mmCIF file of C-alpha atoms in Angstrom:
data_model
loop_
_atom_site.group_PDB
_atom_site.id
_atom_site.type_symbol
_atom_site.label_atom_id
_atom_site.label_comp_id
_atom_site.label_asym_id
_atom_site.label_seq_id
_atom_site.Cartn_x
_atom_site.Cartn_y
_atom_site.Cartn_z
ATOM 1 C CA UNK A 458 -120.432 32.155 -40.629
ATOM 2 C CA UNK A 459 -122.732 34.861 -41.902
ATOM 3 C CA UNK A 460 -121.315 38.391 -40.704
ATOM 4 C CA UNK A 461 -122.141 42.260 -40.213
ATOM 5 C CA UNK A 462 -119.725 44.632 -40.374
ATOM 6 C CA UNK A 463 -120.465 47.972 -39.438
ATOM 7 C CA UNK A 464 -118.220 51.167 -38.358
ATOM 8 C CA UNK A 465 -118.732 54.825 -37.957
ATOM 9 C CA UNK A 466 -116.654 57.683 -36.249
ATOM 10 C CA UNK A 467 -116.109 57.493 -32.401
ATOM 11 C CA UNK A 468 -117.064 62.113 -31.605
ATOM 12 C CA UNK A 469 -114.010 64.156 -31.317
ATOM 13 C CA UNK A 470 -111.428 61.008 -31.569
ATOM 14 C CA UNK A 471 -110.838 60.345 -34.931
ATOM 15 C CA UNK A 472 -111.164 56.854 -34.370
ATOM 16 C CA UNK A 473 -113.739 54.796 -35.836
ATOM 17 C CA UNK A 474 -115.601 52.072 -34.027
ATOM 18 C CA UNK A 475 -116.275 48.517 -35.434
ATOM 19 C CA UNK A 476 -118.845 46.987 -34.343
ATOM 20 C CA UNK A 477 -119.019 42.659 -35.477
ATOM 21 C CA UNK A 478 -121.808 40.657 -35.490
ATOM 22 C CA UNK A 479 -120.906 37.138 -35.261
ATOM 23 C CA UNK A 480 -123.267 34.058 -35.607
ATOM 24 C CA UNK A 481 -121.721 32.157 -32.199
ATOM 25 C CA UNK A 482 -124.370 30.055 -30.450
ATOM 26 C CA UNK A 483 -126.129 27.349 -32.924
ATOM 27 C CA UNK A 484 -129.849 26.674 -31.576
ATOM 28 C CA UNK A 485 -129.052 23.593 -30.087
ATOM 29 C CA UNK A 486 -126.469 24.748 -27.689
ATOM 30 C CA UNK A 487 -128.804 27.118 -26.776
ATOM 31 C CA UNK A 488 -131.584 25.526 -25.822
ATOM 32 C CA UNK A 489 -128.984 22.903 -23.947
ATOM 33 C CA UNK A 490 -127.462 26.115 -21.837
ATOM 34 C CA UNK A 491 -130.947 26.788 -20.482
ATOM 35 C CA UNK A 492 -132.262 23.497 -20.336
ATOM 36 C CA UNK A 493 -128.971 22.657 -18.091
ATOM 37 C CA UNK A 494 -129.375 25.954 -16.471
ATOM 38 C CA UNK A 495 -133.480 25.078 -15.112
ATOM 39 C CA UNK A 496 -131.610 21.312 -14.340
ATOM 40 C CA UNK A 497 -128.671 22.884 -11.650
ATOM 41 C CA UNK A 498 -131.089 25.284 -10.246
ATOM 42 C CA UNK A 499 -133.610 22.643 -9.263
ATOM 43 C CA UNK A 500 -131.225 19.896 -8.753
ATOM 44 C CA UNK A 501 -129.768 22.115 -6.082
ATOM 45 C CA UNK A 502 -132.324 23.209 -4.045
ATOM 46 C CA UNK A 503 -134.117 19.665 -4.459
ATOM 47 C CA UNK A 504 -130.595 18.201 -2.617
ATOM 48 C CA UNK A 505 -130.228 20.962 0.152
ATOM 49 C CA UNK A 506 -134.100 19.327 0.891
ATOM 50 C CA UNK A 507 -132.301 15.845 0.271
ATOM 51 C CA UNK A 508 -129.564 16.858 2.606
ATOM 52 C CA UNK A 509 -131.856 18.921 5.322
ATOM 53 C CA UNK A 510 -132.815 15.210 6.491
ATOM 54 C CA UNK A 511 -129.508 14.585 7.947
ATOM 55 C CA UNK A 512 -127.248 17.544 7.842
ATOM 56 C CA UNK A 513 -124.168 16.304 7.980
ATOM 57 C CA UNK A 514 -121.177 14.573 6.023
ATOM 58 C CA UNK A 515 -118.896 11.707 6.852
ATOM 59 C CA UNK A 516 -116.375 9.174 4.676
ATOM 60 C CA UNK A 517 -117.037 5.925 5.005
ATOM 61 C CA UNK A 518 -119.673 3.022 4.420
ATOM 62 C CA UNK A 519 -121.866 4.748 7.133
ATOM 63 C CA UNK A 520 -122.742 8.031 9.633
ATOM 64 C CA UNK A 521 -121.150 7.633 12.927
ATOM 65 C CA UNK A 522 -122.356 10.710 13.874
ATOM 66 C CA UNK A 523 -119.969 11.466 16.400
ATOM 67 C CA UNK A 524 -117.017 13.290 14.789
ATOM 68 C CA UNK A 525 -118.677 14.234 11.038
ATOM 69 C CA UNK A 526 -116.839 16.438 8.454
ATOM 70 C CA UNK A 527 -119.562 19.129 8.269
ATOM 71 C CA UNK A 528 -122.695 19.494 10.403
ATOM 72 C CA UNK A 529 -125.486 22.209 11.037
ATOM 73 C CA UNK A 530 -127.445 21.367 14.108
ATOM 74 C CA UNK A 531 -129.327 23.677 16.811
ATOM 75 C CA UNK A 532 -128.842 24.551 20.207
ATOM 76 C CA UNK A 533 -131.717 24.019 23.201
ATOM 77 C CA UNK A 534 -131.268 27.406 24.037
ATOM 78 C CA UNK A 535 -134.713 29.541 23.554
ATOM 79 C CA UNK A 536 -134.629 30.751 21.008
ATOM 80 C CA UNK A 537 -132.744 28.205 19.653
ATOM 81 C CA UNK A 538 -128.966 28.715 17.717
ATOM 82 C CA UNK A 539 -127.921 27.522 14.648
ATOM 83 C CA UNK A 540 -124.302 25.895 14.474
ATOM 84 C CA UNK A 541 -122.035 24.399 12.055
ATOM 85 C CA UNK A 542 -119.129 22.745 12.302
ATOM 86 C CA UNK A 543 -116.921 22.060 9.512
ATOM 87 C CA UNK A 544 -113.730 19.968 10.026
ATOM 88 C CA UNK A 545 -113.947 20.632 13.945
ATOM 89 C CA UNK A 546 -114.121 23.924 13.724
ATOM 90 C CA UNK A 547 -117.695 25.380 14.914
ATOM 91 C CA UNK A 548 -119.029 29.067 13.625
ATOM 92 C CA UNK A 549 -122.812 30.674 14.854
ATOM 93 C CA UNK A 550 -124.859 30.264 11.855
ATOM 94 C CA UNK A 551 -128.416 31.367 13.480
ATOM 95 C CA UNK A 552 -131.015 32.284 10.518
ATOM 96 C CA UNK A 553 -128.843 30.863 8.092
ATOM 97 C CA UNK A 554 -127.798 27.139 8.655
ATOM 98 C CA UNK A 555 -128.417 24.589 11.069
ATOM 99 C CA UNK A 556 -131.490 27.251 12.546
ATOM 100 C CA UNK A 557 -134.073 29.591 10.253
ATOM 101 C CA UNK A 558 -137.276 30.620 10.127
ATOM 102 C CA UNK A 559 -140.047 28.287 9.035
ATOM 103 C CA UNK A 560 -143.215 28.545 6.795
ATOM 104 C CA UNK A 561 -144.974 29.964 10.066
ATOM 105 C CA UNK A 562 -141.869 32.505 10.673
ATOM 106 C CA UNK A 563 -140.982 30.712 13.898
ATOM 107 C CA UNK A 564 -137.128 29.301 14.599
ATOM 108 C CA UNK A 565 -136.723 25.615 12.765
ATOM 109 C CA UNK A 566 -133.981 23.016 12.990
ATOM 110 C CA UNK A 567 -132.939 22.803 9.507
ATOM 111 C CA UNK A 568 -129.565 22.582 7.894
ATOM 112 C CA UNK A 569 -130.731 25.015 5.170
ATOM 113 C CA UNK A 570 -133.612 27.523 5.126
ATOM 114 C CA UNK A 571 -136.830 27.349 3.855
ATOM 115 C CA UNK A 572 -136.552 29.510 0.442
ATOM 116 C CA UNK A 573 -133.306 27.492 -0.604
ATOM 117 C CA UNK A 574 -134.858 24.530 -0.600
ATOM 118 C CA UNK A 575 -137.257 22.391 -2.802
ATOM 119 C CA UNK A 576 -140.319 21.893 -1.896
ATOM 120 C CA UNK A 577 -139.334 24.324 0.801
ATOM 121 C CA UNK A 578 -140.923 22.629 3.747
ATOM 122 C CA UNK A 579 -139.333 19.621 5.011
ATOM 123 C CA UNK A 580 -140.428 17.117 2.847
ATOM 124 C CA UNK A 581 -137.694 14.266 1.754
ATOM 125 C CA UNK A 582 -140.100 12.326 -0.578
ATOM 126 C CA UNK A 583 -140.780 15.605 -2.364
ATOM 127 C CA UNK A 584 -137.266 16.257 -2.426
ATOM 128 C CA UNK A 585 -136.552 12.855 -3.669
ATOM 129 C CA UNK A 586 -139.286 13.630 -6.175
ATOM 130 C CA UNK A 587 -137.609 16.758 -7.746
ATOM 131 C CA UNK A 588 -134.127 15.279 -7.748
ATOM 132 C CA UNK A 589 -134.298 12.036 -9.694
ATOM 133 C CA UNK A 590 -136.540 13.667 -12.352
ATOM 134 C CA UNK A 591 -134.087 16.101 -13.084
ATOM 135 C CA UNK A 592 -131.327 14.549 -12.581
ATOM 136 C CA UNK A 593 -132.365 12.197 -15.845
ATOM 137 C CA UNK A 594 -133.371 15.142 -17.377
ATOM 138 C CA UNK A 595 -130.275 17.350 -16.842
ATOM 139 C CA UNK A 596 -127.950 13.758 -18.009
ATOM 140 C CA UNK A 597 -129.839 13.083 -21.314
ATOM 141 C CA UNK A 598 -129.864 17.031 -22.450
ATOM 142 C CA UNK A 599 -126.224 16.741 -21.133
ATOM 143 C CA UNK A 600 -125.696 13.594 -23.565
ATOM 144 C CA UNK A 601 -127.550 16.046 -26.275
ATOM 145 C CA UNK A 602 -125.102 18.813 -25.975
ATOM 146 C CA UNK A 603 -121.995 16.663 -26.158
ATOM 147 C CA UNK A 604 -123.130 14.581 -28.814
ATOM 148 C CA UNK A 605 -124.089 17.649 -31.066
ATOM 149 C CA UNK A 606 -120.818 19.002 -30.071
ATOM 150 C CA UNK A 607 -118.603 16.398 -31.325
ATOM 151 C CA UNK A 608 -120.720 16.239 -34.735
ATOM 152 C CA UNK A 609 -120.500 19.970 -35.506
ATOM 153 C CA UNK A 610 -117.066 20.482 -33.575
ATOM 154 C CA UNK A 611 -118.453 22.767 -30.985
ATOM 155 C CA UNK A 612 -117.125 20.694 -28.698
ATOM 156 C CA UNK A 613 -113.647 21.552 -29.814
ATOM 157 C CA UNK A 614 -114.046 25.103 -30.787
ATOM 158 C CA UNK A 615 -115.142 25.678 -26.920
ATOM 159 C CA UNK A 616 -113.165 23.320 -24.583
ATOM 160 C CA UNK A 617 -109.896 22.919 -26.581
ATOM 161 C CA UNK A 618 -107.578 25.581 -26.633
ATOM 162 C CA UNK A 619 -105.064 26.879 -29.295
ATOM 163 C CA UNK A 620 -101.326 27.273 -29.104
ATOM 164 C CA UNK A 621 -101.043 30.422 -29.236
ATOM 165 C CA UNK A 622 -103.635 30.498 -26.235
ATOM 166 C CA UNK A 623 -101.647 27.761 -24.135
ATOM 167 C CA UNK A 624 -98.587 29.638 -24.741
ATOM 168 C CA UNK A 625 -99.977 32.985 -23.368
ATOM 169 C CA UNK A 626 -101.666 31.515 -20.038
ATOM 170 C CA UNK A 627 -99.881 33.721 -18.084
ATOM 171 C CA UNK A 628 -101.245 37.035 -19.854
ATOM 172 C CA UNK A 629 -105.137 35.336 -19.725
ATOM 173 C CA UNK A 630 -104.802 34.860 -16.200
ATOM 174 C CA UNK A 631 -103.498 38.309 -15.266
ATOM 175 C CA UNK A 632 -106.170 39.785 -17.805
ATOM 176 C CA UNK A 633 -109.115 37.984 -16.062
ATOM 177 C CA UNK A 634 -107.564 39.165 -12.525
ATOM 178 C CA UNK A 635 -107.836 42.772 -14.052
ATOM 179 C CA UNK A 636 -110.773 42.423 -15.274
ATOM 180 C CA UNK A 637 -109.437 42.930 -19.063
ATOM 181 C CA UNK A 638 -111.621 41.059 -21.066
ATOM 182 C CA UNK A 639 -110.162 40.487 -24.734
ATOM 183 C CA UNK A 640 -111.005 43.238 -27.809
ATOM 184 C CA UNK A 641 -111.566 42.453 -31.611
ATOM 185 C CA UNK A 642 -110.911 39.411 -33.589
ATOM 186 C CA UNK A 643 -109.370 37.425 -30.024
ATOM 187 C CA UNK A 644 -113.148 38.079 -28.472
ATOM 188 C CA UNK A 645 -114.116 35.753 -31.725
ATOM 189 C CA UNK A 646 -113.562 32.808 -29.655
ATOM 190 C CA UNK A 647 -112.809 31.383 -26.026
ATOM 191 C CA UNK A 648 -109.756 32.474 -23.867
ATOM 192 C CA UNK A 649 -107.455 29.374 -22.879
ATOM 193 C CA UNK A 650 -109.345 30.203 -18.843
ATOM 194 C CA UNK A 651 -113.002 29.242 -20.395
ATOM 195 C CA UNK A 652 -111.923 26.971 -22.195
ATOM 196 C CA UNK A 653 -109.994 25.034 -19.516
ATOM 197 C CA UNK A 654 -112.993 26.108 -16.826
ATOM 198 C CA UNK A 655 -115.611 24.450 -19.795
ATOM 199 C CA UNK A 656 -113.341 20.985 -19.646
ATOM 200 C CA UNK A 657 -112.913 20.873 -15.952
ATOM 201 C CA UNK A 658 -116.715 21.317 -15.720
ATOM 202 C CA UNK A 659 -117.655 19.101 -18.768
ATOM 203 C CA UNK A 660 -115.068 15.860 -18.249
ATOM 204 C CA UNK A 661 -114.234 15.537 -14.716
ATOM 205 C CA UNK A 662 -116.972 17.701 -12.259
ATOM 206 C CA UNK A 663 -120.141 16.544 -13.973
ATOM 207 C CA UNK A 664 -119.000 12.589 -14.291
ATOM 208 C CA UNK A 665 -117.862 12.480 -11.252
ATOM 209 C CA UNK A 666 -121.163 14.220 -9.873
ATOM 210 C CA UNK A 667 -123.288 11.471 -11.825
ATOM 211 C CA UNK A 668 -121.607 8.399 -10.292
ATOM 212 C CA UNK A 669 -121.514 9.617 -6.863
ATOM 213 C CA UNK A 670 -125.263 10.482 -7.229
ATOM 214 C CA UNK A 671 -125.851 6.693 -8.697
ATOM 215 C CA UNK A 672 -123.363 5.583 -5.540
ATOM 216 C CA UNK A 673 -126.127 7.044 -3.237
ATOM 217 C CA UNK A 674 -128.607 4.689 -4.857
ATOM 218 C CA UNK A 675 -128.988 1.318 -3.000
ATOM 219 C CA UNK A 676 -130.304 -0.498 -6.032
ATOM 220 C CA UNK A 677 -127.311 1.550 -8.342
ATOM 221 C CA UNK A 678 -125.181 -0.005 -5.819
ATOM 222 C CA UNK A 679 -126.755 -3.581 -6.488
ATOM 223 C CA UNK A 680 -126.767 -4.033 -9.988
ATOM 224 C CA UNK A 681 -123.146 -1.515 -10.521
ATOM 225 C CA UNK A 682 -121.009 -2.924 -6.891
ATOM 226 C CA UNK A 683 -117.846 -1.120 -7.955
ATOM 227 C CA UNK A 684 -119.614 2.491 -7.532
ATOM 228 C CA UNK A 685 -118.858 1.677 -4.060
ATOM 229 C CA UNK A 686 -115.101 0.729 -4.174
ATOM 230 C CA UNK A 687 -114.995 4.010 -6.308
ATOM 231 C CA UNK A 688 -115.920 6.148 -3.702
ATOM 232 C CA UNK A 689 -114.983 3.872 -0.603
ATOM 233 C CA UNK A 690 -118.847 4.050 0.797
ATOM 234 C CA UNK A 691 -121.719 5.464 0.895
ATOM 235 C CA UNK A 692 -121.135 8.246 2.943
ATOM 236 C CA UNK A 693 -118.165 9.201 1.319
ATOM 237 C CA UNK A 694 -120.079 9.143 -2.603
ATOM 238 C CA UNK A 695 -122.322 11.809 -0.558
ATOM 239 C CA UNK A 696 -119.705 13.992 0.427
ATOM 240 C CA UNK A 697 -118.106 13.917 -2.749
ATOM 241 C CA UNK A 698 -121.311 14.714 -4.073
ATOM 242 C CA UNK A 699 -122.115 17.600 -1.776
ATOM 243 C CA UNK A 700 -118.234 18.969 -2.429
ATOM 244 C CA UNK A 701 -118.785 18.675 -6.434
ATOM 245 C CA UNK A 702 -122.211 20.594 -5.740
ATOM 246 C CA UNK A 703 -120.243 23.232 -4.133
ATOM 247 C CA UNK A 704 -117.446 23.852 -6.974
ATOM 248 C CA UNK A 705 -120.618 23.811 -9.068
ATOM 249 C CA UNK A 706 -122.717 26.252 -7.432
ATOM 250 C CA UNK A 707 -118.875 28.604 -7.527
ATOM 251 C CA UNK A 708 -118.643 28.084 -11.172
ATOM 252 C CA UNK A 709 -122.157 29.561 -12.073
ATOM 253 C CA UNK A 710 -121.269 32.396 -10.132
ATOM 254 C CA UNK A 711 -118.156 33.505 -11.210
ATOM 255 C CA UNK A 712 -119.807 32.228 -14.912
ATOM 256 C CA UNK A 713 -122.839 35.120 -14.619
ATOM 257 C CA UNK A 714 -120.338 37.835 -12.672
ATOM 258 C CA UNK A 715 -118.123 37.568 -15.787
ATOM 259 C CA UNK A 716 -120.945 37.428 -18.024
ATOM 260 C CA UNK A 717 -122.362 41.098 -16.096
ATOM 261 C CA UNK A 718 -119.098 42.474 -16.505
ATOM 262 C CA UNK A 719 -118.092 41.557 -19.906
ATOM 263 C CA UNK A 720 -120.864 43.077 -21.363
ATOM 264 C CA UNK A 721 -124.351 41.631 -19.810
ATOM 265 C CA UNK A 722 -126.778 42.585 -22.695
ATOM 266 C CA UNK A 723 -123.995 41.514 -25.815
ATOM 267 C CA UNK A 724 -124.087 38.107 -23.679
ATOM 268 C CA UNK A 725 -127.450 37.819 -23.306
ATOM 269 C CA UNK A 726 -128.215 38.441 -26.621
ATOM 270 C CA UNK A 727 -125.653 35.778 -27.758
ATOM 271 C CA UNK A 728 -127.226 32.534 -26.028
ATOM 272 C CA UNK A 729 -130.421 33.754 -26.769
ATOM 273 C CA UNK A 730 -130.426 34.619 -30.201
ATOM 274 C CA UNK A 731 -127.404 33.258 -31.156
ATOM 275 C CA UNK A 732 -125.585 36.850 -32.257
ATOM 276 C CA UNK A 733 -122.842 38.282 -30.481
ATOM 277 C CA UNK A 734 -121.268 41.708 -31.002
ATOM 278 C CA UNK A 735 -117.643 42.016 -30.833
ATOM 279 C CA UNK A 736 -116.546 45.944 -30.588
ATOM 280 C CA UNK A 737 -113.189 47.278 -31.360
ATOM 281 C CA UNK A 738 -111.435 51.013 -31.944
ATOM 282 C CA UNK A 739 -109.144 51.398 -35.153
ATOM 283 C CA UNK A 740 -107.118 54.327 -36.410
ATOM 284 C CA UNK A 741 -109.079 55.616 -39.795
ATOM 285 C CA UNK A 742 -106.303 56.157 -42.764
ATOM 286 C CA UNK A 743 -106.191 59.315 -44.057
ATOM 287 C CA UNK A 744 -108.760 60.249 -46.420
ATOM 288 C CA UNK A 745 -110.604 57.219 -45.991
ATOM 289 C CA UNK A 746 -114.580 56.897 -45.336
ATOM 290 C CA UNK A 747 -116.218 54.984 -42.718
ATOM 291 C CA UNK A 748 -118.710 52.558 -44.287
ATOM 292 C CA UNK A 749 -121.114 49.739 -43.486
ATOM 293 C CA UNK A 750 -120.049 46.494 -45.443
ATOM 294 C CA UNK A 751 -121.141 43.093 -45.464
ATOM 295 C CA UNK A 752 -119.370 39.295 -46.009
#
């Protein structure tokens, strides 16, 4: 890969700083990242409209609506209370879940507000609308990325870690606790944590979130019968599919905190340009200059 080197004197250290650019994001898994990025961010407020037409979750082939897994509902009190109720267990969720303001600013029975949602007043066939376009859209770019990947060995370089890396799990895990995020050559490529988070994400939560959309589907179920037996109903494809959604939804978050932290611009820069700089302090030798040099 093409590099930059480039170092100078850190004031009144005698240090020198190194500063790396690296070629580390190839166009394609670029435009992928984003592309999957617009995907989850419409896919998920399309569901919470999907889901805001019966807020609730069960297991099973059907809703018995008496003892579900999660609900948001409203009280009849005036003004009325949101409620959920999550494994029994029931918390005051007013303006939040189960009861928010609608378009007009007046108390709605909703499971999720108005400004989470897409379209954000209650409209399921809209909703539908939204989902299942980008839902094919998000699974073919998907089918893009890992295709290129295994072609150009992306794939490997970012999911599979090294020895060295598996043998030092420990260390990653305390360093990403501490917020130590690596320094020179090891910031050249994944820690053993991404690159476990990246397969977790890429071979098991994303699969699994496909077929228990498809599961959902009546004519899916139809023409594919053992979607079904998979997830032991209908119901129960939805909750998994709601659950997944959630350990999504966690993943992007910690994703852009650590992104912020680690250095927000450097990481910006990367996935859209493609260059990432990778920084690190060195002891000059004596007499030695500090130059710029290329390879």
């Amino acid at each position: 890969m093409p590099r930059t080197y480039l170092t100078r004197s850190a004031p009144d250290t005698g240090e020198v700083e190194r500063r790396r650019w690296m070629f580390r994001h190839p166009a394609v898994i670029r435009i992928t990242h984003w592309v999957n990025a617009l995907c989850l961010l419409v896919l998920l407020m399309s569901g919470l409209q999907i889901f805001n037409a019966h807020p609730a979750l069960d297991w099973g082939k059907v809703s018995t609506f008496d003892h579900p897994l999660l609900s948001m509902t409203s009280t009849d009190d005036d003004p009325p209370k949101g409620v959920t109720t999550l494994l029994g267990h029931s918390l005051d969720t007013t303006g939040w879940l189960g009861s928010s303001a609608g378009a007009d600013g007046e108390p709605a029975d909703r499971g999720f507000p108005a400004w989470l949602t897409l379209p954000s007043d209650q409209d399921l066939t809209g909703g539908r609308s939204w989902h299942f376009f980008f839902a094919w859209a998000f699974v073919l770019n998907g089918a893009l990325y890992l295709l290129y990947g295994l072609l150009s060995g992306q794939l490997r370089f970012r999911v599979v870690p090294q020895r060295d890396q598996v043998r030092h799990f420990a260390a990653s895990v305390w360093e990403h606790l501490t917020l130590r995020f690596p320094q020179g050559d090891e910031a050249k490529r994944y820690n053993v944590i991404q690159k476990l988070t990246y397969a977790v994400v890429l071979f098991v939560l994303l699969p699994v979130q496909v077929l228990a959309g498809l599961a959902m589907s009546p004519a899916m179920d139809a023409a594919f019968p053992f979607l079904l037996t998979l997830f032991d109903g209908r119901q129960s494809a939805r909750t998994v599919h709601f659950v997944v959604a959630a350990l999504l939804v966690l993943f992007v978050v910690v994703h852009v905190a650590l992104v912020v932290l680690s250095g927000f611009w450097n990481n910006m820069r990367g996935m859209l340009t493609g260059w990432f700089v990778i920084e690190r302090r060195i002891e000059p030798a004596a007499g030695n200059d500090v130059r710029e040099h290329r390879a």
